[in-house]
Amino acid sequence: MKRILFFLVATLSFSTLSFAQVAPNFDIYAFPSRFDEKSEAYFDANGFDIRNVEVMTEGTIVSTYDHNDIDPQSIKRWLDKFFPGSTSSGKVVLDWESGPYMDMRNYPKSHSRFKAAEAKIIELITLVKRYRPNIDVSLYSFPFRTWNDWQQDNYNTPGKLDNVISKLDFITPSLYILYTDEEVGRERNLKYLRDNMDPALIYGKKYNKPVIPFVWHRVHFNSPLYGKQIMRKETLARYIKYVMNYSYNNYEPEGITWWDGVGGRLDNLGGMDGFLNGTVYNAETYDAMIVSFAKYIKQELNEGAVAAPAPSSDAQKVVSYTLFNADTKQEIKTLSNGAVLDLSTLPTKNLDIRANTSPATVGSVVFSLSGAASKSVIENISTYDMMGDQGAWVPAEGSYTLKATPYTAYGGSGTAGTSLSISFKVVKDASSSSSSDITLTLVNASNESDIMALTDGATLDLSKLPTKSLNVRANTVSSSVESVVLQLSGEETYKRTESGAPYTLRGDENGDYYGWTPASGSYTLKVISYSGAKGTGTVLNTVSVSFKVVTGLSTSSSSSATAGSEVAPLADGLSAYPNPASAMLNVEFGDTGEGVAKINLLDFNGNVVLTQEEQTSASGFRTALDVSSLKSGLYVLQVVTPKGRTSQRVVIE
């Protein structure tokens, strides 16, 4: 069967294409080797770009002896094969998801591990460009994919990836759907798309780089119910159309990259909830399915493309505003000029404002809010809501002016129509308190039970607590609280923003607290509650507590350290790859000290399902775990060395 590398990234210039696009001003790029003859022929004839684009995977990039280092000879051989000749041109996406990638993701920009990883990634980019100066280079999943607020706060802090992304020719973030609409709801998935497109578009606009996200017609391995199953073509098309119509600060994606795996393509062929009904059962029928998907996607992206909004700006106007419940989408009232919004009498404090236009569909609507708070938003898809599809606005008290202007084209371009400006006030009931009391609770992360109240001056003796796996929860009283910022300083420094209860220092997932074993020393924890999401809006209350962490047990290094012994937490993380893993899980750790390392793999009930011991040296150790017999799911990899212990979550597929 014909196998040509097919990846959804352009071979030609992104700005000028000599062939028809899938949709106006939007491209779909692909690696031919990921698809087969029928789909390749359809792609080639229908505006999909499958030309001279390749993905260089980790197996080519890394050294056989050190997965944290690159292998120049292997990289050169690969380039000689796919791009023969020093003047060859095309596109290459570098896919290196362990080692330096993980260090750049997990560590702050000031950390030595981050700086070393950044230098290694730049070395790779520079090497490829030196071998093939006419090739455009990108890095897969830069910026880093996030789902939770704590990941957004730590993985992609503003400016963190400047040095790397400035050296790329295009940007390819990952938009693989982690959980299905059936599991988390469509609105949550649209938020996920926005959260991952926004950082990429910020960098794209800053450095004038095309942004072309990766998508996949399968659900990602993360989903416990639908992992790696084929999603419905209607669902995939809706996601791609959302990406096509999305912009951030007037910067838009130039297309998407349609990915498919090489191995395991013929696994899970039933589709979500068996919707394929046995019609896909081998390579040929799978290929036919891809063509069906591609035809449907092209049809959806072009639907309405000819029927442009009314060309006359006089025919477009904002006629009114509707205040509605952002949680239920139920209308509350028409928002008129001079209105007074009393938060104590409204059915919710989670609000949004919709601009109603004539005609109902226009090119785009630009919102401008000023006064007690300011906000500028461009909405390209009806309905035109100031906070988007999943936004919620908890307004601070004060006076506001809102102006919305329709435009004949996408992204606030074209000709402006008739705008509508109104002024209104937001007040609170005088009897209500504007503050929210905050208390802190020390939590056992192993079983999600409360241990004690964490008060100012407390001393935590790790040898006397029921567990060393701890977390801290901030408890709030006022219903006005929409987010909480927790700032830890002292022996360890950490900051976290939580936009939904429980508000925890180290995070949680579906009620499962992430564990933290604090190092001995002095700490100060400052907690600030806000009226808006992600630490925005009005500060409602602030509390600070100082506490000490001590241990009554020895923390000296010992070659006999085991999972049951008391050892200090390791400052640096371990490396486990591939993650997800299906057969072998490689485990690496540096600077462990000489002695014995004990490796445990635990299921999410805390049961040890696999254990192994390794002799360590001063430079650490490297080993592999056979996980082929384990059930698919989420596990905790725990490593105890003479210098300390640490853990990391891994997925077995």
XYZ file of C-alpha atoms in Angstrom:
653
model
C 0.000 0.000 0.000
C 1.215 3.439 -0.824
C 2.681 5.200 2.230
C 3.629 8.850 1.729
C 4.021 11.127 4.728
C 0.845 13.200 5.026
C 0.657 16.006 7.568
C -1.659 18.979 7.552
C 1.028 21.612 7.264
C 1.786 23.614 4.136
C 4.661 22.866 1.825
C 4.344 26.090 -0.073
C 4.286 29.587 1.319
C 1.523 29.991 3.853
C 0.544 33.316 2.377
C 0.304 32.344 -1.300
C -1.034 28.945 -2.363
C -1.141 27.886 -5.971
C -4.044 25.504 -5.466
C -7.588 25.747 -4.138
C -8.061 25.902 -0.387
C -10.447 23.638 1.504
C -12.316 26.745 2.605
C -11.807 30.465 1.969
C -8.698 31.709 3.823
C -8.336 28.412 5.652
C -6.149 25.398 4.865
C -6.036 21.788 5.978
C -2.584 20.241 5.932
C -1.558 16.604 6.294
C 1.304 14.065 6.235
C 0.643 11.645 3.360
C 2.287 8.702 5.132
C -0.422 8.868 7.783
C -3.164 8.161 5.215
C -3.702 5.886 2.200
C -4.357 6.034 -1.533
C -8.043 7.032 -1.676
C -7.754 9.733 0.945
C -4.506 11.013 -0.551
C -6.109 11.278 -3.984
C -9.123 13.095 -2.548
C -6.941 15.469 -0.545
C -4.781 16.286 -3.558
C -7.803 17.062 -5.740
C -9.775 19.084 -3.214
C -7.501 21.735 -1.798
C -5.925 19.840 1.102
C -2.176 20.421 1.303
C -0.163 17.190 1.319
C 3.002 18.471 -0.331
C 6.539 17.957 0.890
C 5.761 18.032 4.618
C 7.204 15.654 7.199
C 7.221 14.992 10.920
C 10.518 14.086 12.598
C 9.667 11.885 15.578
C 11.566 11.429 18.802
C 13.108 8.139 17.675
C 15.027 10.069 15.027
C 15.855 13.078 17.176
C 17.273 11.588 20.376
C 20.476 9.786 21.114
C 20.236 6.038 21.617
C 22.083 6.449 24.885
C 20.454 9.578 26.240
C 16.859 10.619 25.531
C 17.677 14.088 26.850
C 20.185 14.687 24.054
C 20.019 14.846 20.265
C 21.737 12.612 17.721
C 23.100 14.762 14.850
C 23.978 11.754 12.687
C 20.468 10.288 12.982
C 18.926 13.667 12.164
C 21.220 14.067 9.150
C 20.319 10.589 7.823
C 16.621 11.378 8.146
C 16.974 14.689 6.304
C 19.024 13.035 3.565
C 16.187 10.545 3.071
C 13.217 12.913 3.031
C 14.851 16.152 1.871
C 17.822 15.119 -0.285
C 20.076 17.957 -1.240
C 21.158 20.947 0.824
C 18.753 23.240 -1.064
C 15.636 21.113 -0.431
C 12.615 23.014 0.851
C 9.472 22.047 2.704
C 8.047 21.853 6.212
C 9.221 19.794 9.183
C 7.444 19.407 12.519
C 9.783 18.239 15.273
C 7.992 15.910 17.709
C 10.100 15.527 20.878
C 7.783 15.066 23.875
C 10.164 13.926 26.599
C 13.342 15.208 28.211
C 13.792 18.929 27.403
C 10.139 19.244 26.333
C 8.964 18.121 29.772
C 11.500 20.310 31.582
C 10.441 23.402 29.628
C 6.811 22.599 30.385
C 7.165 21.791 34.090
C 9.786 24.270 35.305
C 9.650 28.082 35.492
C 11.766 30.152 33.136
C 14.241 31.010 35.911
C 14.992 27.361 36.800
C 18.261 25.794 35.677
C 16.422 22.747 34.299
C 14.313 25.027 32.083
C 17.347 26.940 30.819
C 19.228 23.746 29.958
C 16.165 22.325 28.177
C 15.600 25.558 26.256
C 19.213 25.520 25.065
C 18.834 21.898 23.894
C 15.624 22.618 21.952
C 17.233 25.641 20.273
C 20.255 23.471 19.448
C 17.927 21.041 17.656
C 16.197 23.788 15.652
C 19.540 25.340 14.721
C 20.967 21.984 13.643
C 18.037 21.202 11.314
C 18.231 24.674 9.777
C 21.988 24.356 9.314
C 21.563 21.069 7.445
C 18.574 22.349 5.416
C 18.428 26.181 5.446
C 15.369 26.300 3.152
C 13.166 24.124 5.363
C 10.516 25.699 7.618
C 10.581 24.236 11.130
C 7.977 23.914 13.882
C 7.755 22.124 17.239
C 4.755 19.939 17.996
C 2.610 21.144 20.933
C 4.374 24.462 21.489
C 2.875 26.223 23.419
C 2.078 23.337 25.737
C -1.391 21.796 25.748
C -3.382 22.547 28.922
C -6.726 21.543 30.396
C -6.781 22.870 33.969
C -6.174 26.380 35.291
C -3.063 25.280 37.186
C -1.557 24.007 33.932
C -2.308 27.318 32.216
C -0.735 29.215 35.114
C 2.476 27.168 35.062
C 3.034 25.652 31.600
C 2.570 28.761 29.434
C 3.336 31.777 31.588
C 3.580 34.950 29.446
C 6.871 35.150 27.557
C 8.088 31.767 28.814
C 8.607 30.369 25.297
C 9.814 33.553 23.571
C 13.344 32.324 22.861
C 12.184 29.093 21.226
C 9.115 30.264 19.312
C 10.958 33.264 17.885
C 13.206 30.773 16.052
C 10.338 28.730 14.570
C 8.785 29.318 11.157
C 5.249 28.286 12.141
C 3.444 27.262 15.334
C 1.644 23.933 15.796
C -0.181 23.642 19.134
C -2.189 20.508 19.913
C -5.992 20.600 20.032
C -6.565 16.859 20.400
C -9.908 16.417 22.180
C -9.044 15.005 25.623
C -12.592 14.285 26.788
C -15.767 13.961 24.749
C -18.774 16.246 24.813
C -20.642 13.314 26.369
C -18.206 13.405 29.312
C -17.632 17.113 29.943
C -20.065 18.978 27.679
C -19.479 20.905 24.477
C -19.063 24.244 26.235
C -16.179 22.863 28.302
C -14.485 21.578 25.155
C -14.868 24.935 23.422
C -13.180 26.532 26.425
C -10.385 23.963 26.034
C -9.958 24.987 22.385
C -9.811 28.666 23.290
C -7.408 28.092 26.184
C -4.979 26.344 23.840
C -5.389 28.558 20.792
C -4.982 31.838 22.673
C -1.318 31.366 23.758
C -0.384 30.177 20.258
C -2.110 33.151 18.611
C -0.450 35.547 21.047
C 2.967 34.230 20.021
C 1.897 34.099 16.374
C 0.941 37.750 16.337
C 4.001 38.754 18.352
C 6.452 37.071 15.959
C 4.324 37.053 12.777
C 4.231 33.243 12.619
C 1.421 31.178 11.047
C -0.563 29.164 13.622
C -1.755 25.759 12.424
C -3.054 23.573 15.305
C -3.097 19.785 15.297
C -6.493 18.023 15.386
C -7.346 14.325 15.343
C -10.478 12.414 14.424
C -9.948 10.197 17.476
C -10.507 11.085 21.105
C -7.216 11.362 22.975
C -5.958 8.640 25.305
C -6.957 10.768 28.332
C -10.654 9.957 28.032
C -11.512 7.083 30.412
C -14.654 6.221 28.414
C -13.731 6.926 24.792
C -9.921 6.950 24.688
C -8.597 6.579 21.096
C -12.088 5.935 19.707
C -13.152 7.509 16.414
C -15.418 10.524 16.925
C -18.338 11.351 14.692
C -17.490 13.369 11.594
C -20.132 15.929 12.531
C -18.386 16.547 15.853
C -14.941 16.850 14.266
C -16.262 19.232 11.602
C -17.873 21.472 14.237
C -14.585 21.694 16.141
C -12.616 22.547 12.988
C -15.182 25.157 11.951
C -14.932 26.713 15.412
C -11.161 26.943 14.979
C -11.576 28.410 11.499
C -13.815 31.197 12.822
C -11.761 31.930 15.924
C -9.421 34.858 16.480
C -7.553 36.354 19.405
C -6.688 40.045 19.295
C -7.496 39.956 15.571
C -5.018 37.132 14.877
C -6.407 33.961 13.333
C -5.253 30.378 12.691
C -4.240 29.845 9.068
C -5.497 26.286 9.024
C -5.365 23.020 10.919
C -3.110 19.980 10.870
C -5.057 16.734 10.530
C -3.162 14.012 12.326
C -3.450 10.255 12.307
C -1.277 7.605 13.899
C 0.829 5.108 12.000
C 0.543 2.308 14.536
C -2.825 1.241 15.905
C -4.859 2.891 13.159
C -6.994 -0.203 12.815
C -7.699 -0.454 16.553
C -11.069 0.637 17.970
C -12.832 0.695 14.617
C -16.343 0.663 16.033
C -16.420 4.399 16.626
C -17.894 6.120 19.643
C -20.807 4.096 20.980
C -20.448 1.824 17.904
C -21.752 4.450 15.461
C -19.731 3.018 12.526
C -21.794 -0.197 12.720
C -19.086 -2.487 11.355
C -18.592 -0.494 8.153
C -14.897 0.030 8.972
C -12.921 -3.183 9.420
C -9.670 -3.011 7.417
C -7.231 -0.565 5.793
C -9.391 -0.046 2.707
C -12.609 0.724 4.582
C -10.657 2.928 7.001
C -9.305 4.858 4.022
C -12.849 5.246 2.680
C -13.959 6.549 6.094
C -11.261 9.253 5.976
C -12.525 10.368 2.558
C -16.066 10.548 3.943
C -14.806 12.631 6.866
C -12.858 14.934 4.530
C -15.858 15.512 2.238
C -18.090 16.349 5.167
C -15.524 18.691 6.725
C -15.052 20.561 3.439
C -18.814 20.870 3.017
C -19.244 22.217 6.561
C -16.397 24.719 6.280
C -17.818 26.115 3.056
C -21.429 26.217 4.199
C -22.561 29.822 4.031
C -19.248 30.985 2.589
C -20.954 32.362 -0.533
C -23.813 33.949 1.380
C -21.778 36.801 2.839
C -23.391 39.317 5.204
C -25.174 42.248 3.681
C -22.559 44.397 1.936
C -24.201 47.648 2.948
C -23.138 48.788 6.402
C -26.423 50.667 6.700
C -28.227 47.328 6.741
C -26.270 46.141 9.776
C -26.870 47.467 13.254
C -26.896 46.472 16.911
C -30.515 46.970 17.992
C -30.555 45.882 21.658
C -28.794 44.075 24.505
C -29.961 41.073 26.490
C -28.719 40.280 29.995
C -28.702 36.515 30.553
C -27.659 33.816 33.010
C -24.232 32.604 31.849
C -24.752 29.206 33.518
C -28.178 28.317 32.118
C -28.237 30.667 29.071
C -31.692 31.844 30.224
C -32.575 35.459 29.452
C -32.988 37.729 32.493
C -33.988 41.077 30.988
C -33.369 43.562 28.206
C -30.453 45.770 29.221
C -31.461 49.345 28.467
C -29.680 52.653 28.791
C -29.658 53.853 32.433
C -30.406 50.389 33.867
C -29.432 49.564 37.463
C -28.431 45.948 38.124
C -28.907 44.974 41.768
C -26.899 41.782 42.237
C -28.905 40.883 45.345
C -32.114 40.596 43.305
C -30.781 38.848 40.195
C -31.150 35.035 39.901
C -27.374 34.670 39.516
C -24.180 36.670 39.702
C -22.760 34.791 36.703
C -23.900 37.091 33.941
C -23.325 37.735 30.252
C -24.571 40.295 27.746
C -25.735 39.493 24.219
C -25.732 42.012 21.393
C -28.785 41.520 19.176
C -28.172 42.537 15.569
C -30.197 43.244 12.463
C -29.855 41.085 10.464
C -29.391 38.273 12.995
C -26.086 37.267 11.348
C -23.401 39.831 10.539
C -19.700 39.562 9.769
C -18.617 40.169 13.375
C -19.385 42.272 16.443
C -16.827 44.279 18.429
C -17.616 44.882 22.128
C -16.061 47.693 24.144
C -16.820 47.844 27.881
C -15.463 50.667 30.042
C -15.997 52.005 33.549
C -15.601 49.960 36.743
C -14.082 47.260 34.534
C -12.923 47.283 30.929
C -13.052 44.626 28.243
C -12.610 44.455 24.460
C -13.985 41.443 22.600
C -14.569 40.431 18.983
C -17.297 37.849 18.370
C -17.437 36.238 14.916
C -20.248 33.716 15.326
C -23.874 34.351 16.237
C -24.998 34.590 18.991
C -22.760 37.566 19.817
C -22.068 37.273 23.547
C -19.644 39.555 25.341
C -18.112 36.678 27.343
C -18.147 34.130 24.519
C -19.664 30.657 24.527
C -18.551 29.788 28.015
C -17.798 33.033 29.741
C -19.258 34.293 32.981
C -19.049 37.879 34.181
C -19.407 38.748 37.875
C -19.506 42.534 37.623
C -17.963 44.731 40.290
C -20.013 47.562 41.694
C -19.821 50.769 39.693
C -20.815 52.522 36.511
C -20.282 51.089 33.029
C -20.567 52.093 29.385
C -21.018 49.380 26.771
C -20.664 49.861 23.028
C -21.062 47.148 20.388
C -20.397 47.686 16.681
C -21.295 45.295 13.830
C -18.898 44.788 10.910
C -19.472 43.340 7.469
C -16.484 40.962 7.692
C -14.814 38.544 10.073
C -12.643 39.747 12.960
C -13.901 43.335 13.132
C -12.919 44.027 9.521
C -14.846 45.314 6.568
C -17.272 48.200 6.999
C -18.670 49.214 10.385
C -22.441 49.280 10.774
C -24.533 51.167 13.310
C -23.301 50.716 16.872
C -25.323 50.894 20.090
C -24.008 52.503 23.288
C -25.650 52.289 26.714
C -24.670 53.195 30.274
C -25.707 51.214 33.343
C -24.822 50.719 37.002
C -24.137 47.650 39.112
C -24.987 47.744 42.830
C -25.130 45.254 45.688
C -27.716 45.002 48.400
C -26.619 47.162 51.325
C -27.254 44.351 53.785
C -24.882 41.966 52.034
C -21.233 41.714 52.995
C -18.667 42.629 50.369
C -16.078 40.351 51.915
C -15.743 36.601 52.155
C -14.235 34.832 55.116
C -11.401 32.451 54.260
C -10.249 29.518 56.365
C -7.570 26.973 55.496
C -7.671 23.210 55.959
C -4.785 20.760 55.773
C -5.953 17.791 53.679
C -4.826 14.160 53.392
C -4.352 13.870 49.608
C -4.253 10.064 49.817
C -7.891 9.710 50.857
C -9.279 13.290 50.483
C -9.993 13.573 54.235
C -9.440 16.692 56.359
C -6.564 16.556 58.856
C -6.736 19.870 60.695
C -7.285 23.594 60.357
C -4.169 25.377 59.131
C -3.773 28.499 61.261
C -1.133 31.159 61.644
C 1.885 29.910 63.597
C 1.094 26.215 63.088
C 3.855 23.590 63.154
C 3.358 20.530 60.946
C 5.340 17.523 62.155
C 5.448 15.107 59.217
C 6.322 12.233 61.524
C 3.046 12.679 63.431
C 0.640 13.383 60.575
C -1.385 10.464 59.152
C 0.262 10.938 55.742
C 3.089 12.783 54.049
C 0.911 13.346 50.974
C -0.689 16.694 51.804
C -2.640 19.516 50.248
C -4.193 22.743 51.540
C -7.790 23.763 50.807
C -9.053 27.330 51.045
C -12.652 27.468 52.320
C -14.745 30.499 51.338
C -18.114 31.636 52.645
C -19.398 34.233 50.208
C -21.200 33.085 47.080
C -19.547 36.018 45.283
C -16.223 34.196 45.160
C -15.405 33.072 41.616
C -11.689 32.362 41.952
C -8.941 32.093 44.547
C -5.214 32.756 44.183
C -2.903 30.825 46.544
C 0.694 32.038 46.887
C 3.249 29.982 48.811
C 6.633 31.422 49.777
C 9.495 30.375 52.031
C 11.224 27.000 51.763
C 9.316 26.411 48.518
C 7.717 28.974 46.195
C 4.503 28.203 44.353
C 1.509 30.084 42.934
C -1.812 28.675 41.832
C -5.083 30.179 40.593
C -8.256 28.144 41.147
C -11.493 29.120 39.369
C -13.661 26.431 40.907
C -14.082 24.781 44.280
C -12.357 23.069 45.921
C -9.727 25.824 45.974
C -6.526 23.853 46.610
C -2.871 24.798 46.809
C -1.561 21.843 44.798
C -4.619 21.156 42.654
C -7.112 18.358 42.278
C -8.869 16.431 39.542
C -12.502 15.369 39.908
C -12.224 15.563 43.686
C -8.914 13.688 43.867
C -6.344 15.895 45.599
C -2.827 16.010 44.195
C -0.285 15.156 46.850
C 2.494 17.412 48.154
C 5.235 16.420 50.594
C 6.647 19.740 51.831
C 10.315 20.094 52.633
C 11.196 21.006 56.215
C 11.338 24.757 56.750
C 9.272 27.919 57.182
C 6.414 28.937 54.889
C 3.914 31.737 54.356
C 0.689 31.031 52.486
C -1.289 34.017 51.188
C -4.801 33.431 49.858
C -6.805 36.029 47.916
C -10.417 35.570 46.823
C -11.787 37.365 43.744
C -15.210 38.130 42.314
C -14.143 37.130 38.800
C -12.667 33.996 37.217
C -8.886 33.424 37.067
C -8.018 36.037 39.684
C -9.929 38.897 38.070
C -12.601 41.280 39.278
C -12.784 42.657 42.795
C -10.588 41.404 45.637
C -13.058 40.091 48.215
C -10.751 39.023 51.006
C -7.142 38.172 51.814
C -5.667 35.946 54.497
C -2.046 35.008 55.239
C -0.758 32.289 57.549
C 2.812 31.404 58.456
C 3.676 27.846 59.437
C 6.616 25.503 59.843
C 7.204 21.975 58.584
C 9.394 19.670 60.666
C 9.933 15.941 60.908
C 10.792 13.788 63.865
C 12.379 11.127 61.660
C 15.824 11.057 60.075
C 16.096 12.505 56.579
C 19.705 11.512 56.003
C 20.627 9.793 52.799
C 20.677 6.033 53.010
C 21.226 3.323 50.470
C 18.485 1.318 52.143
C 15.758 3.879 51.492
C 12.435 2.229 50.625
C 8.885 3.330 49.987
C 8.154 3.141 53.699
C 11.160 5.118 54.906
C 11.152 8.859 55.591
C 13.063 10.702 52.925
C 12.939 14.282 51.737
C 11.050 15.102 48.552
C 13.258 15.417 45.509
C 13.610 18.887 44.083
C 13.752 17.672 40.475
C 11.259 15.470 38.658
C 11.767 12.178 36.962
C 11.347 11.436 33.275
C 8.914 8.709 32.188
C 8.246 8.061 28.504
C 6.431 7.403 26.308
C 3.419 8.752 28.155
C 0.932 7.236 27.353
C 2.743 3.879 27.247
C 1.455 0.575 25.922
C 4.319 -1.918 26.223
C 7.414 -0.501 27.919
C 7.612 2.566 30.160
C 11.097 4.087 30.248
C 12.072 5.653 33.567
C 15.056 7.980 33.984
C 16.304 9.915 36.996
C 19.464 11.943 37.468
C 21.391 12.914 40.587
C 19.903 10.225 42.811
C 22.971 9.352 44.837
C 24.558 5.914 45.027
C 22.462 3.094 46.443
C 19.134 1.501 45.551
C 16.088 3.119 43.956
C 12.689 1.526 44.502
C 10.159 2.042 41.713
C 6.455 1.475 42.379
C 3.554 1.777 39.964
C 0.251 2.321 41.780
C -3.288 2.270 40.455
C -5.670 5.051 41.419
C -6.892 3.063 44.425
C -3.359 3.214 45.819
C -2.597 -0.452 45.128
C 0.946 -1.312 44.040
C 0.586 -3.147 40.713
C 4.260 -3.225 39.760
C 7.477 -2.809 41.730
C 11.121 -2.875 40.759
C 14.479 -2.003 42.324
C 17.441 -0.486 40.505
C 21.028 0.130 41.545
C 21.787 3.844 41.263
C 24.965 5.788 40.707
C 25.856 9.392 41.416
C 24.513 10.312 37.972
C 21.208 8.468 38.485
C 19.677 5.509 36.702
C 17.725 4.465 33.625
C 15.425 1.456 33.386
C 12.254 0.198 31.698
C 9.032 -1.226 33.147
C 7.016 -3.849 31.283
C 3.454 -2.503 31.457
C 1.999 -4.585 28.628
C -0.106 -6.702 30.995
C -1.675 -3.767 32.860
C -5.171 -2.474 32.254
C -5.578 0.818 30.451
C -5.922 3.774 32.769
C -4.221 6.370 34.920
C -1.412 5.296 37.287
C 1.028 6.926 39.693
C 4.734 6.246 39.183
C 6.529 6.536 42.536
C 10.317 6.553 42.840
C 12.246 6.474 46.138
C 16.012 7.003 45.981
C 18.732 7.564 48.574
C 18.156 11.293 48.163
C 14.376 11.401 48.320
C 11.079 10.474 46.749
C 8.879 11.834 43.998
C 5.966 10.727 41.830
C 4.436 11.348 38.436
C 1.159 10.404 36.784
C 1.359 8.161 33.741
C -1.218 6.737 31.360
C -1.221 3.100 30.252
C -3.133 2.457 27.068
